[in-house]
XYZ file of N, CA and C in Angstrom:
822
model
N 0.845 -1.193 0.000
C 0.000 0.000 0.000
C 0.880 1.242 0.000
N 0.671 2.110 -0.952
C 1.431 3.343 -1.054
C 0.564 4.517 -0.650
N 1.106 5.439 0.144
C 0.360 6.620 0.576
C 0.886 7.849 -0.136
N -0.033 8.637 -0.656
C 0.360 9.859 -1.332
C -0.550 10.985 -0.890
N -0.123 12.218 -1.070
C -0.921 13.374 -0.690
C -1.498 14.017 -1.932
N -2.809 14.251 -1.908
C -3.491 14.835 -3.051
C -4.148 16.129 -2.616
N -3.875 17.213 -3.298
C -4.508 18.485 -2.998
C -5.600 18.754 -4.017
N -6.800 19.117 -3.543
C -7.908 19.396 -4.424
C -8.310 20.857 -4.292
N -8.852 21.468 -5.326
C -9.277 22.853 -5.255
C -10.275 23.077 -4.147
N -10.070 24.082 -3.329
C -10.943 24.500 -2.240
C -11.110 23.437 -1.162
N -10.286 22.403 -1.158
C -10.366 21.364 -0.141
C -8.967 21.081 0.386
N -8.860 20.701 1.661
C -7.542 20.409 2.212
C -6.915 19.195 1.572
N -5.616 19.088 1.711
C -4.909 17.936 1.162
C -5.431 16.658 1.800
N -5.540 15.613 0.995
C -6.033 14.324 1.473
C -4.878 13.337 1.498
N -4.770 12.623 2.607
C -3.797 11.535 2.668
C -4.500 10.303 2.131
N -4.229 9.934 0.904
C -4.951 8.841 0.257
C -4.093 7.587 0.215
N -4.671 6.480 0.659
C -3.990 5.195 0.585
C -4.235 4.579 -0.778
N -3.200 4.445 -1.557
C -3.326 3.899 -2.897
C -2.600 2.565 -2.956
N -3.347 1.467 -3.144
C -2.692 0.154 -3.222
C -1.656 0.135 -4.339
N -0.514 -0.426 -4.036
C 0.557 -0.484 -5.031
C 0.101 -1.182 -6.297
N -0.744 -2.209 -6.149
C -1.160 -2.990 -7.304
C -1.833 -2.148 -8.360
N -2.599 -1.131 -7.954
C -3.342 -0.383 -8.950
C -2.491 0.680 -9.616
N -1.215 0.793 -9.225
C -0.333 1.764 -9.846
C 0.431 1.164 -11.017
N 0.194 -0.099 -11.278
C 0.899 -0.756 -12.383
C 0.064 -0.693 -13.649
N 0.749 -0.642 -14.789
C 0.046 -0.554 -16.059
C -0.715 -1.823 -16.407
N -0.413 -2.906 -15.709
C -1.071 -4.170 -16.023
C -2.479 -4.247 -15.441
N -2.781 -3.363 -14.497
C -4.077 -3.417 -13.829
C -5.204 -3.107 -14.795
N -6.252 -3.927 -14.737
C -7.385 -3.717 -15.638
C -8.566 -3.071 -14.934
N -8.894 -3.521 -13.719
C -10.032 -2.958 -12.995
C -9.634 -2.728 -11.546
N -10.291 -1.771 -10.908
C -9.981 -1.509 -9.510
C -11.242 -1.091 -8.773
N -11.405 -1.598 -7.538
C -12.495 -1.183 -6.673
C -11.864 -0.416 -5.513
N -12.223 0.842 -5.375
C -11.619 1.676 -4.331
C -12.709 2.241 -3.436
N -12.413 2.320 -2.153
C -13.348 2.896 -1.207
C -12.629 3.963 -0.382
N -13.470 4.735 0.391
C -12.960 5.806 1.235
C -12.208 6.834 0.404
N -10.989 7.194 0.770
C -10.276 8.267 0.083
C -9.225 7.763 -0.891
N -9.465 6.599 -1.454
C -8.514 6.039 -2.400
C -8.753 6.655 -3.770
N -7.899 7.554 -4.196
C -8.012 8.210 -5.491
C -6.835 7.789 -6.358
N -7.094 7.559 -7.636
C -6.076 6.998 -8.516
C -5.631 8.044 -9.520
N -4.339 8.266 -9.627
C -3.854 9.281 -10.549
C -2.689 8.817 -11.414
N -2.129 7.634 -11.141
C -0.917 7.242 -11.837
C -1.127 6.163 -12.894
N -2.202 5.366 -12.766
C -2.374 4.231 -13.652
C -2.730 4.671 -15.063
N -2.156 4.015 -16.068
C -2.389 4.418 -17.450
C -3.183 3.398 -18.248
N -3.512 2.244 -17.638
C -4.204 1.216 -18.409
C -5.446 0.692 -17.717
N -6.012 1.455 -16.784
C -7.215 1.003 -16.112
C -8.375 0.920 -17.092
N -9.210 -0.123 -16.935
C -10.425 -0.190 -17.740
C -11.646 0.231 -16.934
N -11.527 0.315 -15.607
C -12.670 0.749 -14.810
C -12.281 1.132 -13.404
N -13.056 2.040 -12.799
C -12.805 2.514 -11.446
C -14.119 2.578 -10.691
N -14.123 2.099 -9.443
C -15.266 2.283 -8.560
C -14.771 2.931 -7.286
N -15.446 3.980 -6.835
C -15.065 4.641 -5.586
C -16.311 5.133 -4.878
N -16.331 5.041 -3.536
C -17.502 5.467 -2.780
C -17.349 6.870 -2.222
N -16.259 7.522 -2.492
C -16.087 8.912 -2.072
C -15.857 9.792 -3.287
N -16.263 11.024 -3.181
C -16.311 11.875 -4.367
C -15.138 12.799 -4.543
N -15.386 13.815 -5.403
C -14.441 14.867 -5.713
C -13.255 14.390 -6.524
N -13.356 13.214 -7.134
C -12.256 12.751 -7.975
C -12.148 13.622 -9.215
N -13.277 14.170 -9.687
C -13.262 14.966 -10.901
C -12.553 16.302 -10.700
N -12.460 16.767 -9.465
C -11.822 18.052 -9.224
C -10.354 18.025 -9.618
N -9.771 16.852 -9.654
C -8.367 16.734 -10.030
C -8.214 15.965 -11.336
N -9.250 15.990 -12.143
C -9.253 15.179 -13.355
C -8.081 15.492 -14.281
N -7.571 16.716 -14.239
C -6.461 17.057 -15.119
C -5.197 16.263 -14.799
N -5.129 15.725 -13.585
C -3.958 14.949 -13.191
C -4.065 13.488 -13.609
N -5.270 13.070 -13.993
C -5.492 11.667 -14.282
C -5.095 11.355 -15.721
N -4.439 10.222 -15.890
C -4.021 9.816 -17.222
C -4.521 8.392 -17.469
N -5.823 8.240 -17.705
C -6.413 6.938 -17.993
C -6.515 6.798 -19.510
N -5.661 6.015 -20.095
C -5.658 5.894 -21.551
C -6.784 4.998 -22.034
N -7.079 3.918 -21.285
C -8.079 2.964 -21.744
C -9.268 2.873 -20.782
N -9.571 3.931 -20.072
C -10.658 3.907 -19.100
C -12.003 3.765 -19.806
N -12.732 2.694 -19.477
C -14.020 2.434 -20.112
C -15.191 2.872 -19.254
N -15.034 2.776 -17.932
C -16.130 3.226 -17.070
C -15.568 3.710 -15.745
N -16.347 4.563 -15.070
C -15.991 5.014 -13.722
C -17.274 5.081 -12.918
N -17.316 4.355 -11.811
C -18.513 4.275 -10.977
C -18.256 5.039 -9.686
N -18.977 6.144 -9.471
C -18.824 6.975 -8.285
C -20.090 6.854 -7.463
N -20.031 6.075 -6.365
C -21.235 5.732 -5.639
C -21.760 6.853 -4.769
N -20.924 7.762 -4.306
C -21.389 8.824 -3.429
C -20.612 10.093 -3.716
N -21.003 10.749 -4.779
C -20.304 11.955 -5.195
C -21.265 13.127 -5.225
N -21.210 14.034 -4.241
C -22.119 15.167 -4.229
C -22.035 15.941 -5.529
N -23.179 16.204 -6.091
C -23.218 16.993 -7.299
C -23.036 16.200 -8.569
N -22.740 14.896 -8.472
C -22.526 14.097 -9.677
C -23.809 13.396 -10.050
N -24.144 13.402 -11.318
C -25.365 12.743 -11.768
C -25.144 12.154 -13.138
N -25.987 11.190 -13.474
C -25.899 10.573 -14.786
C -26.003 11.638 -15.862
N -25.134 11.565 -16.839
C -25.186 12.521 -17.928
C -24.106 13.573 -17.840
N -23.472 13.718 -16.667
C -22.399 14.691 -16.551
C -21.109 14.112 -17.107
N -20.321 14.925 -17.706
C -19.052 14.487 -18.233
C -17.995 14.565 -17.152
N -16.916 13.772 -17.245
C -15.910 13.724 -16.201
C -15.222 15.048 -15.913
N -15.265 16.007 -16.832
C -14.586 17.267 -16.578
C -15.508 18.307 -15.959
N -16.697 17.879 -15.511
C -17.663 18.834 -14.970
C -17.466 19.048 -13.476
N -16.330 19.592 -13.083
C -16.087 19.941 -11.684
C -17.061 21.004 -11.222
N -17.682 21.696 -12.183
C -18.669 22.717 -11.864
C -19.797 22.158 -11.006
N -20.051 20.859 -11.134
C -21.143 20.236 -10.390
C -20.918 20.290 -8.885
N -19.683 20.479 -8.445
C -19.384 20.525 -7.017
C -19.292 21.955 -6.484
N -19.499 22.929 -7.328
C -19.451 24.324 -6.897
C -20.783 24.693 -6.251
N -20.745 25.214 -5.045
C -21.964 25.610 -4.335
C -22.085 27.129 -4.322
N -23.134 27.628 -4.928
C -23.384 29.065 -4.980
C -24.173 29.495 -3.749
N -23.802 30.642 -3.197
C -24.492 31.157 -2.014
C -25.081 32.547 -2.247
N -24.912 33.071 -3.446
C -25.459 34.387 -3.797
C -26.224 34.279 -5.116
N -27.452 34.768 -5.114
C -28.251 34.708 -6.326
C -27.626 35.492 -7.466
N -26.983 36.617 -7.129
C -26.369 37.436 -8.175
C -25.341 36.634 -8.961
N -24.557 35.819 -8.258
C -23.548 35.008 -8.928
C -24.199 33.858 -9.699
N -25.202 33.248 -9.098
C -25.839 32.095 -9.720
C -26.557 32.468 -11.014
N -27.119 33.661 -11.079
C -27.879 34.082 -12.252
C -26.995 34.419 -13.456
N -25.698 34.501 -13.246
C -24.810 34.809 -14.375
C -24.818 33.690 -15.404
N -24.789 32.455 -14.936
C -24.866 31.295 -15.821
C -25.746 30.247 -15.146
N -27.037 30.479 -15.084
C -27.934 29.603 -14.307
C -27.927 28.150 -14.753
N -27.659 27.903 -16.044
C -27.662 26.528 -16.533
C -26.476 25.726 -16.013
N -25.470 26.401 -15.439
C -24.292 25.729 -14.902
C -24.343 25.592 -13.378
N -25.460 25.945 -12.787
C -25.603 25.887 -11.335
C -26.245 24.558 -10.945
N -25.510 23.760 -10.159
C -25.997 22.471 -9.685
C -26.331 22.512 -8.196
N -25.652 23.385 -7.454
C -25.870 23.479 -6.009
C -26.079 24.944 -5.643
N -27.188 25.207 -4.957
C -27.529 26.578 -4.570
C -27.920 26.589 -3.106
N -27.119 27.253 -2.283
C -27.358 27.322 -0.838
C -27.670 28.766 -0.462
N -28.939 29.026 -0.212
C -29.389 30.378 0.131
C -29.918 30.418 1.558
N -29.332 29.616 2.426
C -29.781 29.529 3.816
C -29.573 30.846 4.551
N -30.536 31.180 5.414
C -30.394 32.326 6.303
C -30.394 33.675 5.629
N -31.018 33.787 4.471
C -30.994 35.071 3.759
C -32.306 35.834 3.860
N -33.286 35.273 4.566
C -34.530 35.974 4.911
C -35.172 36.686 3.724
N -35.551 35.927 2.733
C -36.233 36.491 1.571
C -37.657 36.908 1.939
N -38.071 38.085 1.430
C -39.478 38.463 1.556
C -40.310 37.557 0.662
N -39.781 37.255 -0.506
C -40.391 36.299 -1.430
C -39.290 35.788 -2.340
N -39.488 34.605 -2.845
C -38.454 34.035 -3.705
C -38.715 34.447 -5.146
N -37.649 34.802 -5.878
C -37.824 35.287 -7.249
C -38.433 34.249 -8.183
N -39.337 34.717 -9.064
C -39.984 33.821 -10.023
C -38.984 33.181 -10.970
N -37.851 33.840 -11.162
C -36.852 33.348 -12.112
C -36.123 32.104 -11.610
N -36.575 31.557 -10.500
C -36.014 30.305 -9.970
C -35.993 29.215 -11.035
N -36.951 29.254 -11.926
C -37.076 28.205 -12.944
C -35.916 28.195 -13.930
N -35.063 29.210 -13.909
C -33.912 29.255 -14.809
C -32.852 28.214 -14.456
N -32.851 27.743 -13.217
C -31.825 26.792 -12.774
C -32.245 25.365 -13.166
N -32.233 25.094 -14.434
C -32.787 23.846 -14.968
C -31.987 22.612 -14.576
N -30.705 22.778 -14.221
C -29.861 21.637 -13.855
C -29.627 21.527 -12.354
N -30.320 22.331 -11.584
C -30.113 22.359 -10.136
C -30.438 21.007 -9.512
N -29.517 20.524 -8.669
C -29.694 19.232 -8.000
C -29.841 19.383 -6.484
N -29.279 20.450 -5.939
C -29.347 20.684 -4.492
C -29.751 22.131 -4.253
N -30.783 22.330 -3.434
C -31.248 23.678 -3.105
C -31.555 23.760 -1.624
N -30.954 24.744 -0.958
C -31.250 24.986 0.453
C -31.817 26.385 0.624
N -33.025 26.433 1.212
C -33.676 27.693 1.575
C -33.936 27.698 3.079
N -33.052 27.043 3.811
C -33.204 26.890 5.263
C -33.184 28.250 5.963
N -34.115 28.427 6.897
C -34.175 29.621 7.743
C -34.267 30.915 6.941
N -35.083 30.897 5.894
C -35.264 32.098 5.081
C -36.601 32.789 5.355
N -37.378 32.258 6.305
C -38.660 32.862 6.723
C -39.631 33.036 5.566
N -39.606 32.108 4.646
C -40.514 32.162 3.504
C -41.946 31.835 3.941
N -42.877 32.684 3.556
C -44.288 32.460 3.864
C -44.998 31.741 2.729
N -44.307 31.651 1.591
C -44.906 31.022 0.428
C -43.820 30.349 -0.401
N -44.054 29.124 -0.794
C -43.153 28.437 -1.721
C -43.722 28.651 -3.124
N -42.983 29.310 -3.993
C -43.522 29.654 -5.319
C -43.784 28.424 -6.179
N -44.788 28.530 -7.037
C -45.121 27.411 -7.924
C -43.988 27.127 -8.905
N -43.140 28.128 -9.153
C -42.022 27.957 -10.086
C -41.046 26.884 -9.634
N -41.113 26.505 -8.368
C -40.189 25.482 -7.881
C -40.422 24.161 -8.609
N -41.615 23.981 -9.141
C -41.925 22.758 -9.866
C -41.160 22.589 -11.160
N -40.494 23.669 -11.625
C -39.714 23.597 -12.863
C -38.339 22.981 -12.644
N -37.946 22.772 -11.382
C -36.611 22.258 -11.073
C -36.638 20.730 -11.115
N -36.806 20.199 -12.290
C -37.059 18.769 -12.445
C -35.847 17.888 -12.162
N -34.651 18.476 -12.078
C -33.445 17.699 -11.758
C -33.093 17.739 -10.277
N -33.904 18.431 -9.497
C -33.622 18.586 -8.076
C -33.679 17.242 -7.363
N -32.631 16.972 -6.555
C -32.556 15.718 -5.806
C -32.635 15.927 -4.297
N -32.107 17.040 -3.821
C -32.148 17.343 -2.384
C -32.685 18.760 -2.211
N -33.686 18.912 -1.353
C -34.297 20.219 -1.108
C -34.453 20.425 0.386
N -33.940 21.552 0.875
C -34.043 21.886 2.299
C -34.909 23.137 2.451
N -36.093 22.959 3.021
C -37.025 24.064 3.268
C -37.253 24.258 4.762
N -36.307 23.832 5.570
C -36.448 23.904 7.026
C -36.456 25.343 7.527
N -37.147 25.561 8.643
C -37.106 26.856 9.300
C -37.796 27.965 8.540
N -38.910 27.666 7.899
C -39.675 28.674 7.173
C -41.090 28.775 7.738
N -41.886 29.680 7.160
C -43.202 29.977 7.727
C -44.366 29.599 6.811
N -44.103 28.874 5.742
C -45.186 28.509 4.829
C -46.063 27.426 5.450
N -47.280 27.321 4.924
C -48.242 26.352 5.444
C -48.381 25.150 4.514
N -48.480 25.413 3.214
C -48.690 24.326 2.263
C -47.654 24.370 1.152
N -47.424 23.221 0.564
C -46.580 23.125 -0.620
C -47.467 23.348 -1.850
N -46.966 24.030 -2.868
C -47.780 24.262 -4.069
C -48.030 22.957 -4.818
N -49.119 22.912 -5.567
C -49.434 21.712 -6.342
C -48.301 21.347 -7.290
N -47.591 22.380 -7.785
C -46.494 22.163 -8.733
C -45.331 21.391 -8.110
N -45.325 21.274 -6.792
C -44.282 20.512 -6.100
C -44.248 19.069 -6.594
N -45.387 18.591 -7.043
C -45.482 17.203 -7.521
C -44.674 16.981 -8.796
N -44.202 18.056 -9.413
C -43.398 17.930 -10.633
C -41.939 17.598 -10.344
N -41.544 17.605 -9.074
C -40.150 17.324 -8.709
C -39.934 15.811 -8.680
N -40.036 15.206 -9.824
C -40.057 13.746 -9.903
C -38.721 13.085 -9.600
N -37.628 13.862 -9.560
C -36.318 13.296 -9.227
C -35.924 13.550 -7.769
N -36.783 14.228 -7.023
C -36.458 14.565 -5.640
C -36.342 13.307 -4.787
N -35.215 13.182 -4.079
C -34.954 12.013 -3.248
C -34.996 12.333 -1.761
N -34.608 13.546 -1.393
C -34.528 13.891 0.033
C -35.102 15.278 0.267
N -36.005 15.376 1.266
C -36.683 16.635 1.564
C -36.577 16.932 3.054
N -36.104 18.134 3.368
C -36.004 18.611 4.742
C -37.110 19.623 5.008
N -37.971 19.301 5.982
C -39.023 20.217 6.417
C -38.947 20.391 7.935
N -37.742 20.402 8.480
C -37.549 20.551 9.919
C -37.903 21.969 10.366
N -38.386 22.093 11.607
C -38.656 23.404 12.202
C -39.612 24.251 11.362
N -40.551 23.580 10.703
C -41.614 24.262 9.969
C -42.914 24.028 10.740
N -43.243 24.943 11.618
C -44.294 24.711 12.603
C -45.704 24.873 12.066
N -45.858 25.390 10.845
C -47.198 25.691 10.332
C -47.674 24.735 9.251
N -47.019 23.614 9.101
C -47.314 22.716 7.994
C -48.722 22.118 8.068
N -49.350 22.039 6.913
C -50.605 21.301 6.769
C -50.239 19.928 6.207
N -49.864 19.020 7.089
C -49.329 17.731 6.652
C -50.353 16.885 5.916
N -51.607 16.990 6.302
C -52.645 16.206 5.625
C -52.625 16.495 4.128
N -52.547 17.759 3.776
C -52.509 18.141 2.366
C -51.141 17.884 1.752
N -50.087 18.231 2.495
C -48.734 18.105 1.948
C -48.378 16.657 1.627
N -48.822 15.710 2.461
C -48.524 14.301 2.195
C -49.162 13.835 0.886
N -50.327 14.392 0.553
C -50.983 14.026 -0.706
C -50.151 14.473 -1.902
N -49.476 15.604 -1.758
C -48.603 16.090 -2.827
C -47.312 15.275 -2.863
N -46.726 15.045 -1.688
C -45.470 14.299 -1.628
C -45.663 12.857 -2.089
N -46.859 12.341 -1.945
C -47.143 10.981 -2.394
C -47.057 10.821 -3.899
N -46.974 11.941 -4.620
C -46.863 11.893 -6.081
C -45.415 11.900 -6.552
N -44.479 11.962 -5.597
C -43.054 11.996 -5.949
C -42.509 10.568 -5.977
N -42.192 10.038 -7.135
C -41.832 8.619 -7.250
C -40.480 8.259 -6.650
N -39.602 9.257 -6.441
C -38.253 8.946 -5.959
C -37.972 9.460 -4.551
N -38.979 9.981 -3.864
C -38.754 10.506 -2.519
C -38.480 9.365 -1.544
N -37.256 9.340 -1.003
C -36.828 8.257 -0.122
C -36.614 8.707 1.315
N -36.223 9.961 1.521
C -35.857 10.439 2.849
C -36.638 11.709 3.168
N -37.380 11.684 4.272
C -38.198 12.830 4.668
C -37.874 13.220 6.097
N -37.533 14.490 6.288
C -37.151 15.022 7.596
C -38.250 15.953 8.108
N -38.842 15.587 9.264
C -39.907 16.385 9.870
C -39.606 16.619 11.341
N -38.359 16.913 11.663
C -37.956 17.136 13.054
C -38.459 18.485 13.571
N -38.864 18.491 14.844
C -39.196 19.737 15.550
C -40.262 20.555 14.836
N -41.314 19.878 14.380
C -42.406 20.561 13.682
C -43.654 20.713 14.551
N -43.558 20.343 15.808
C -44.712 20.463 16.701
C -45.843 19.513 16.338
N -45.519 18.398 15.714
C -46.543 17.462 15.247
C -47.113 16.674 16.436
N -48.449 16.741 16.582
C -49.123 16.006 17.649
C -49.746 14.713 17.137
N -50.104 14.729 15.867
C -50.733 13.554 15.267
C -50.263 13.430 13.835
N -49.826 12.248 13.471
C -49.343 12.012 12.122
C -50.519 11.603 11.238
N -50.830 12.387 10.211
C -51.968 12.053 9.350
C -51.790 10.692 8.680
N -52.892 9.979 8.520
C -52.832 8.669 7.869
C -52.472 8.781 6.394
N -52.562 9.993 5.856
C -52.203 10.189 4.452
C -50.718 9.951 4.198
N -49.955 9.745 5.267
C -48.537 9.456 5.077
C -48.345 8.133 4.336
N -49.355 7.273 4.349
C -49.238 5.987 3.653
C -49.160 6.177 2.137
N -49.400 7.400 1.667
C -49.307 7.680 0.230
C -47.857 7.763 -0.228
N -46.909 7.890 0.716
C -45.489 8.018 0.370
C -44.893 6.623 0.191
N -45.273 5.968 -0.871
C -45.005 4.547 -1.063
C -43.518 4.202 -1.171
N -42.697 5.136 -1.603
C -41.277 4.830 -1.814
C -40.384 5.314 -0.675
N -40.995 5.787 0.394
C -40.222 6.305 1.522
C -39.419 5.192 2.189
N -38.135 5.473 2.442
C -37.257 4.499 3.094
C -36.863 4.931 4.502
N -36.704 6.235 4.715
C -36.297 6.739 6.022
C -37.151 7.955 6.386
N -37.652 7.952 7.632
C -38.523 9.028 8.113
C -38.005 9.524 9.455
N -37.853 10.844 9.554
C -37.301 11.465 10.759
C -38.373 12.342 11.403
N -38.755 11.986 12.646
C -39.818 12.690 13.358
C -39.362 13.101 14.751
N -38.106 13.404 14.906
C -37.556 13.733 16.219
C -38.118 15.061 16.745
N -38.236 15.150 18.071
C -38.574 16.416 18.706
C -39.980 16.899 18.441
N -40.920 15.994 18.257
C -42.313 16.385 18.080
C -43.114 16.031 19.330
N -44.436 16.053 19.222
C -45.308 15.786 20.376
C -46.197 14.576 20.109
N -45.631 13.590 19.501
C -46.378 12.407 19.094
C -46.545 11.428 20.253
N -47.799 11.046 20.516
C -48.087 10.027 21.522
C -48.293 8.659 20.870
N -48.553 8.669 19.584
C -48.760 7.407 18.873
C -48.405 7.606 17.401
N -48.117 6.491 16.778
C -47.850 6.454 15.341
C -48.882 5.519 14.728
N -49.575 5.933 13.677
C -50.579 5.043 13.082
C -49.954 3.750 12.583
N -50.583 2.628 12.917
C -50.039 1.341 12.499
C -50.068 1.185 10.987
N -50.851 2.049 10.319
C -50.877 2.024 8.858
C -49.501 2.323 8.259
N -48.608 2.830 9.105
C -47.251 3.091 8.632
C -46.623 1.802 8.097
N -47.104 0.680 8.599
C -46.607 -0.610 8.127
C -46.942 -0.887 6.670
N -47.844 -0.091 6.092
C -48.180 -0.247 4.680
C -47.076 0.280 3.771
N -46.169 1.060 4.347
C -45.047 1.571 3.565
C -43.972 0.486 3.523
N -44.054 -0.359 2.528
C -43.234 -1.560 2.469
C -41.741 -1.267 2.342
N -41.391 -0.105 1.817
C -39.979 0.228 1.636
C -39.396 0.952 2.850
N -40.258 1.382 3.762
C -39.784 2.092 4.952
C -39.044 1.122 5.867
N -37.769 1.424 6.139
C -36.972 0.528 6.986
C -36.322 1.241 8.165
N -36.517 2.565 8.257
C -35.839 3.306 9.327
C -36.742 4.456 9.778
N -36.936 4.557 11.106
C -37.803 5.591 11.672
C -37.145 6.161 12.919
N -36.981 7.490 12.947
C -36.422 8.160 14.130
C -37.533 8.895 14.872
N -37.629 8.599 16.178
C -38.689 9.174 17.015
C -38.140 9.729 18.320
N -36.923 10.212 18.303
C -36.314 10.721 19.533
C -37.113 11.919 20.074
N -37.178 11.993 21.388
C -37.837 13.116 22.065
C -39.300 13.269 21.672
N -40.003 12.135 21.689
C -41.453 12.111 21.532
C -42.033 11.304 22.686
N -43.210 11.685 23.207
C -43.815 10.961 24.347
C -44.582 9.715 23.923
N -43.908 8.844 23.195
C -44.561 7.634 22.693
C -44.315 6.479 23.674
N -45.367 5.780 24.097
C -45.193 4.655 25.023
C -44.357 3.537 24.407
N -43.694 2.796 25.259
C -42.813 1.729 24.809
C -43.581 0.667 24.036
N -44.818 0.381 24.449
C -45.568 -0.669 23.763
C -45.850 -0.299 22.310
N -46.019 0.996 22.033
C -46.229 1.422 20.653
C -44.945 1.266 19.839
N -43.820 1.534 20.490
C -42.529 1.334 19.827
C -42.359 -0.137 19.470
N -42.713 -1.008 20.397
C -42.586 -2.444 20.159
C -43.454 -2.898 18.993
N -44.645 -2.326 18.880
C -45.539 -2.682 17.782
C -44.909 -2.320 16.434
N -44.282 -1.154 16.391
C -43.629 -0.722 15.160
C -42.454 -1.632 14.825
N -41.686 -1.976 15.841
C -40.536 -2.851 15.615
C -40.974 -4.238 15.167
N -42.123 -4.684 15.645
C -42.648 -5.990 15.236
C -43.064 -6.004 13.772
N -43.249 -4.814 13.217
C -43.570 -4.719 11.794
C -42.311 -4.719 10.933
N -41.157 -4.854 11.585
C -39.904 -4.925 10.840
C -39.201 -3.598 10.681
N -39.719 -2.551 11.332
C -39.092 -1.240 11.250
C -37.919 -1.131 12.219
N -36.875 -0.489 11.791
C -35.803 -0.137 12.709
C -36.163 1.225 13.310
N -36.495 1.247 14.587
C -36.961 2.463 15.242
C -35.899 2.971 16.212
N -35.504 4.207 16.027
C -34.565 4.864 16.939
C -35.364 5.877 17.748
N -35.469 5.657 19.061
C -36.342 6.535 19.863
C -35.702 6.988 21.171
N -34.473 6.582 21.458
C -33.811 7.010 22.689
C -32.474 7.647 22.366
């Protein structure tokens, strides 16, 4: 095992463990995990890595016969992007900068900027994959948000809106939604909209003052993980067991009796409540 230091733009140097075997030209395929980044091999036919940002140093890579590269957990990377698209990892925090080339914006973090209203021109960010509007005191989520069809992660925590617009159902690629600290939510209605999202897997509803979970949550058929920490729930509807893909439920800091927890666990759910 050979250790080398790799410096990436805007990130500290990484001490990467690179197996000696993959540094030889005879190597055909390699499976790498953690911070194993490959820069010396000239005859690789494939690479798999579970950590990202390999593209940020793509100019250093000399893969002459590379046929495929599998990046299992790369923020900002999506099918269809070319290997030289380091732009996908750039996170914009100012609308003025993002609007200069909106089609090149993949990550937009506008947390804590207290918008009176969000600009209608939001729909210009056609390739946006990550959007954070956390703690912006928004009283209304604009219908234009439905135009962000490539969005995968959306954080709307800490706002003042009551309902999600009907156009929210157009976010068909959305996988993870944060609605933490949103005390005015109309969950009965919102769940009906979220139930139309075919790829929604992770839903965060921490600290929302929820006293009763609407049965309409069973409409979220593809949900895998649900976070309900810090609410006022005394019970969870057993209909939750109808969500066949749900395998993880967090219920910390809720006044739920132990027997109800046991019932949920008997349905095969992994419940974290202490």
